[in-house]
CSV table of C-alpha atoms in Angstrom, one decimal:
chain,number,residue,atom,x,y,z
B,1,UNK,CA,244.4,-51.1,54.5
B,2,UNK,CA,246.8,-48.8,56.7
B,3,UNK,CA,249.1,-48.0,53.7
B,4,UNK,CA,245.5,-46.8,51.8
B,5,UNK,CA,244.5,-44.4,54.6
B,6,UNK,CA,247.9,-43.3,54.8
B,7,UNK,CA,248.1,-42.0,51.3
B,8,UNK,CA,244.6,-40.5,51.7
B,9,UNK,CA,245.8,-38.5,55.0
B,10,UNK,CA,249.3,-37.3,53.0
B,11,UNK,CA,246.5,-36.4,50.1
B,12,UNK,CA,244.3,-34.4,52.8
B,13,UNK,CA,247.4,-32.8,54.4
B,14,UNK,CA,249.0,-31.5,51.5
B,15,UNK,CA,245.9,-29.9,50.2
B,16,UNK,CA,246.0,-25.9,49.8
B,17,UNK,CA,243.4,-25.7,52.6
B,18,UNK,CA,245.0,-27.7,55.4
B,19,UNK,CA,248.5,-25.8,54.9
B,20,UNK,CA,246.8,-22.4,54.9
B,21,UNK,CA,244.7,-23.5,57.5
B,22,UNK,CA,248.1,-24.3,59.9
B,23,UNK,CA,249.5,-21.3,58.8
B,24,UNK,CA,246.7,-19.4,60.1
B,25,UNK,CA,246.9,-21.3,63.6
B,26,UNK,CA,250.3,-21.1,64.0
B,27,UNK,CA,250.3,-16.9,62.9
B,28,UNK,CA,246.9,-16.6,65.5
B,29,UNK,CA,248.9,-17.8,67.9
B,30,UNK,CA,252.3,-16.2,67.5
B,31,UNK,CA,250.0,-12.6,66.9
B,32,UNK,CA,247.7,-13.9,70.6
B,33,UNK,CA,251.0,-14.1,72.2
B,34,UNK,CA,252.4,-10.6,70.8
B,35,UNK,CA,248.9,-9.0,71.4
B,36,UNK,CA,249.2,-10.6,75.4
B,37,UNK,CA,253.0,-9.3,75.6
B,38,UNK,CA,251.3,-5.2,74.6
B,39,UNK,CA,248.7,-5.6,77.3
B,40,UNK,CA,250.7,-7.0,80.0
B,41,UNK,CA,254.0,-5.1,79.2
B,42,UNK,CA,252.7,-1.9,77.3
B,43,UNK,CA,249.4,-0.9,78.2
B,44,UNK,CA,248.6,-2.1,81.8
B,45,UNK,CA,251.8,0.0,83.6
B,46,UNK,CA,250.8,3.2,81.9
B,47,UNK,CA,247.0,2.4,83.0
B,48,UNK,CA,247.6,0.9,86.6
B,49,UNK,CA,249.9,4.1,86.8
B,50,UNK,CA,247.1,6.1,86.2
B,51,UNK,CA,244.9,4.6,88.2
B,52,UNK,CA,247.3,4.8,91.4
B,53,UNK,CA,249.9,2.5,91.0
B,54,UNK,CA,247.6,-0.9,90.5
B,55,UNK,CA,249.4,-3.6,89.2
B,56,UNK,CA,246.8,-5.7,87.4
B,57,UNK,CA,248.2,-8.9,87.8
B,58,UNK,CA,247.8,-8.7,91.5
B,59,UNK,CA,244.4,-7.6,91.4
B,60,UNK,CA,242.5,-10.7,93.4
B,61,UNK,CA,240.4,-11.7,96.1
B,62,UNK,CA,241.4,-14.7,98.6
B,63,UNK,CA,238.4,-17.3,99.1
B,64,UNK,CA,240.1,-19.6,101.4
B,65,UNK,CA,243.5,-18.9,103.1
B,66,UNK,CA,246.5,-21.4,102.7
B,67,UNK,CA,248.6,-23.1,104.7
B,68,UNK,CA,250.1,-19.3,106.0
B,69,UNK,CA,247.5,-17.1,106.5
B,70,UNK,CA,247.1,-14.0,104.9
B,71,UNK,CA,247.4,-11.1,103.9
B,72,UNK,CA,249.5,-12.2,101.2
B,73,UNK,CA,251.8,-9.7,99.3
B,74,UNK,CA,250.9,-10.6,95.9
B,75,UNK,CA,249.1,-13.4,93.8
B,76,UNK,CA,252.0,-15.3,93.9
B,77,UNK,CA,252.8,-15.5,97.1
B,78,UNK,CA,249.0,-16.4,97.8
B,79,UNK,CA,249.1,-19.1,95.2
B,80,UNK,CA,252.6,-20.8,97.3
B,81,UNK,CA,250.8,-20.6,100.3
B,82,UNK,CA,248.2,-22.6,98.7
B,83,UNK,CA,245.7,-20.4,99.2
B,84,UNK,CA,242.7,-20.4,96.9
B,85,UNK,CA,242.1,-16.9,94.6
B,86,UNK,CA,239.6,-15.3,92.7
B,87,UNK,CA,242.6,-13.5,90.0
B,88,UNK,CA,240.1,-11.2,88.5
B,89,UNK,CA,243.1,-8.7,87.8
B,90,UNK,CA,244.3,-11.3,85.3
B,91,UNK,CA,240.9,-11.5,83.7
B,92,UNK,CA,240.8,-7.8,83.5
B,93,UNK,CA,244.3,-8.4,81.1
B,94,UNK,CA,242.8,-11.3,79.3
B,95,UNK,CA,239.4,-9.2,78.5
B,96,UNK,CA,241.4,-6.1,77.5
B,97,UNK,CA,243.4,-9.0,75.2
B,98,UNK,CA,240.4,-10.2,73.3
B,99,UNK,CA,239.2,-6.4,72.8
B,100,UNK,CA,242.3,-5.6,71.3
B,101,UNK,CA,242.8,-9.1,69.1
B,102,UNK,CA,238.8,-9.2,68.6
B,103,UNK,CA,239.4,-5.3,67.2
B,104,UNK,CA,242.5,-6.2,64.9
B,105,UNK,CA,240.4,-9.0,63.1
B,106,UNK,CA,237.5,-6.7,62.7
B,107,UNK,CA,240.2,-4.4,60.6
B,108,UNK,CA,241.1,-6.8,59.0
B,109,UNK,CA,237.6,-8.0,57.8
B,110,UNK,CA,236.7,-4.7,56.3
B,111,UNK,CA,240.2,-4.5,55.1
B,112,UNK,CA,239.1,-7.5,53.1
B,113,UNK,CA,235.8,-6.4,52.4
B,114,UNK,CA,237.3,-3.0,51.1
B,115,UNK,CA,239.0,-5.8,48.6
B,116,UNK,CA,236.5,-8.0,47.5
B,117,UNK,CA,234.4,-4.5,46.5
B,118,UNK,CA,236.9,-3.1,44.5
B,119,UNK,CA,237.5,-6.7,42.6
B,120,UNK,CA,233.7,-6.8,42.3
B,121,UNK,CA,233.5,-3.2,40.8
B,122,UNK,CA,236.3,-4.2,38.3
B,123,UNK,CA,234.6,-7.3,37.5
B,124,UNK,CA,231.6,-5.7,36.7
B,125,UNK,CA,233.7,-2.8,34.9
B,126,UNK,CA,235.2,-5.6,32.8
B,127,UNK,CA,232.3,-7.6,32.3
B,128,UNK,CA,230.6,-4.2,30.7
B,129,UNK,CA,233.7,-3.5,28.5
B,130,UNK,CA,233.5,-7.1,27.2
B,131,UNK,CA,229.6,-6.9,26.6
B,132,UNK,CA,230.1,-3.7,25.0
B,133,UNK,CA,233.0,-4.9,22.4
B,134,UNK,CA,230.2,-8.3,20.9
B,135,UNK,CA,227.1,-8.7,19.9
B,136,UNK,CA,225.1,-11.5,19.2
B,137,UNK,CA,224.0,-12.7,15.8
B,138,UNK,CA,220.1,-13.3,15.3
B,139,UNK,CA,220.7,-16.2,13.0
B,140,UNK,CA,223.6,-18.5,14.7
B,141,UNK,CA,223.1,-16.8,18.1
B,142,UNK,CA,227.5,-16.6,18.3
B,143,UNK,CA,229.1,-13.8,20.0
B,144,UNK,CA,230.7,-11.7,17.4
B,145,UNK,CA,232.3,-8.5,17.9
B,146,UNK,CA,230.0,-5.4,17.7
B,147,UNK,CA,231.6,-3.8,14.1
B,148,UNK,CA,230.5,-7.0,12.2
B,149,UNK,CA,228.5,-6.5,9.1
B,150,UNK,CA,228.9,-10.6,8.0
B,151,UNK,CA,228.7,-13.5,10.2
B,152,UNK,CA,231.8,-14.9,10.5
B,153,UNK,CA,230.5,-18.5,11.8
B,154,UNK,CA,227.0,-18.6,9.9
B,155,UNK,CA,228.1,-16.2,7.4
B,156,UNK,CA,225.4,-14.3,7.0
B,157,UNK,CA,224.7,-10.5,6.4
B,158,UNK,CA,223.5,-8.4,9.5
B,159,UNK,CA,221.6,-5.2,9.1
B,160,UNK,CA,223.2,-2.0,10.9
């Protein structure tokens, strides 16, 4: 029983689907990680420069002090005092994170749609080309190519 569902697994997991599949995952996440690396380390200095020198990260609000009261100097040292946070600077990165990731998939959709339309309009080019080159004949119904005077399959004689 255990060695049949074993080879039905290793049948699943080698399938086409299941290794893209993981190769997708494992790519999302190495992309989420370089997409969380260019908001935290290349676009939020430049815009917290702007803004007056605000640093993001340590954008938060203190709901209950710790064991040392506050003010605390940054979310850090508020999170070792024990001291419970509302870190809405870090959702502020994580929001500006999924714009950016939720923007680079929608390129890449209509880069893909761009693709699938130009293999449609060749498909259709093709299929005309094809359809142009036969025609059928009225007595066999075969496909025969359009110059054909004679049958070839039923042998009979078409009229031009």
């Amino acid at each position: 029983m255990f060695k049949g569902f074993f080879n039905e697994f290793k049948k699943f997991a080698v399938r086409g689907n299941v290794i893209d599949m993981a190769v997708g995952i494992i790519i999302g996440a190495a992309f989420g990680k370089i997409v969380d690396s260019l908001v935290k380390d290349i676009i939020m200095p430049p815009l917290g420069l702007l803004l007056g020198k605000v640093d993001f990260s340590n954008l938060y609000v203190t709901l209950q002090a710790g064991k040392e009261a506050g003010p605390y100097s940054s979310l850090s040292a508020a999170q070792a005092a024990g001291a419970v946070t509302l870190n809405y600077g870090l959702f502020i990165n994580t929001l500006i994170s999924f714009v950016i990731v939720a923007f680079a998939v929608f390129l890449l959709i209509k880069a893909i749609n761009k693709v699938r339309e130009a293999v449609d309009r060749q498909d259709a080019r093709d299929a005309a080309k094809a359809a142009a080159k036969t025609k059928t004949c009225p007595f066999c119904c075969t496909e025969i190519p359009l110059k054909a005077v004679k049958c070839p399959h039923c042998t009979s004689n078409l009229d031009e």
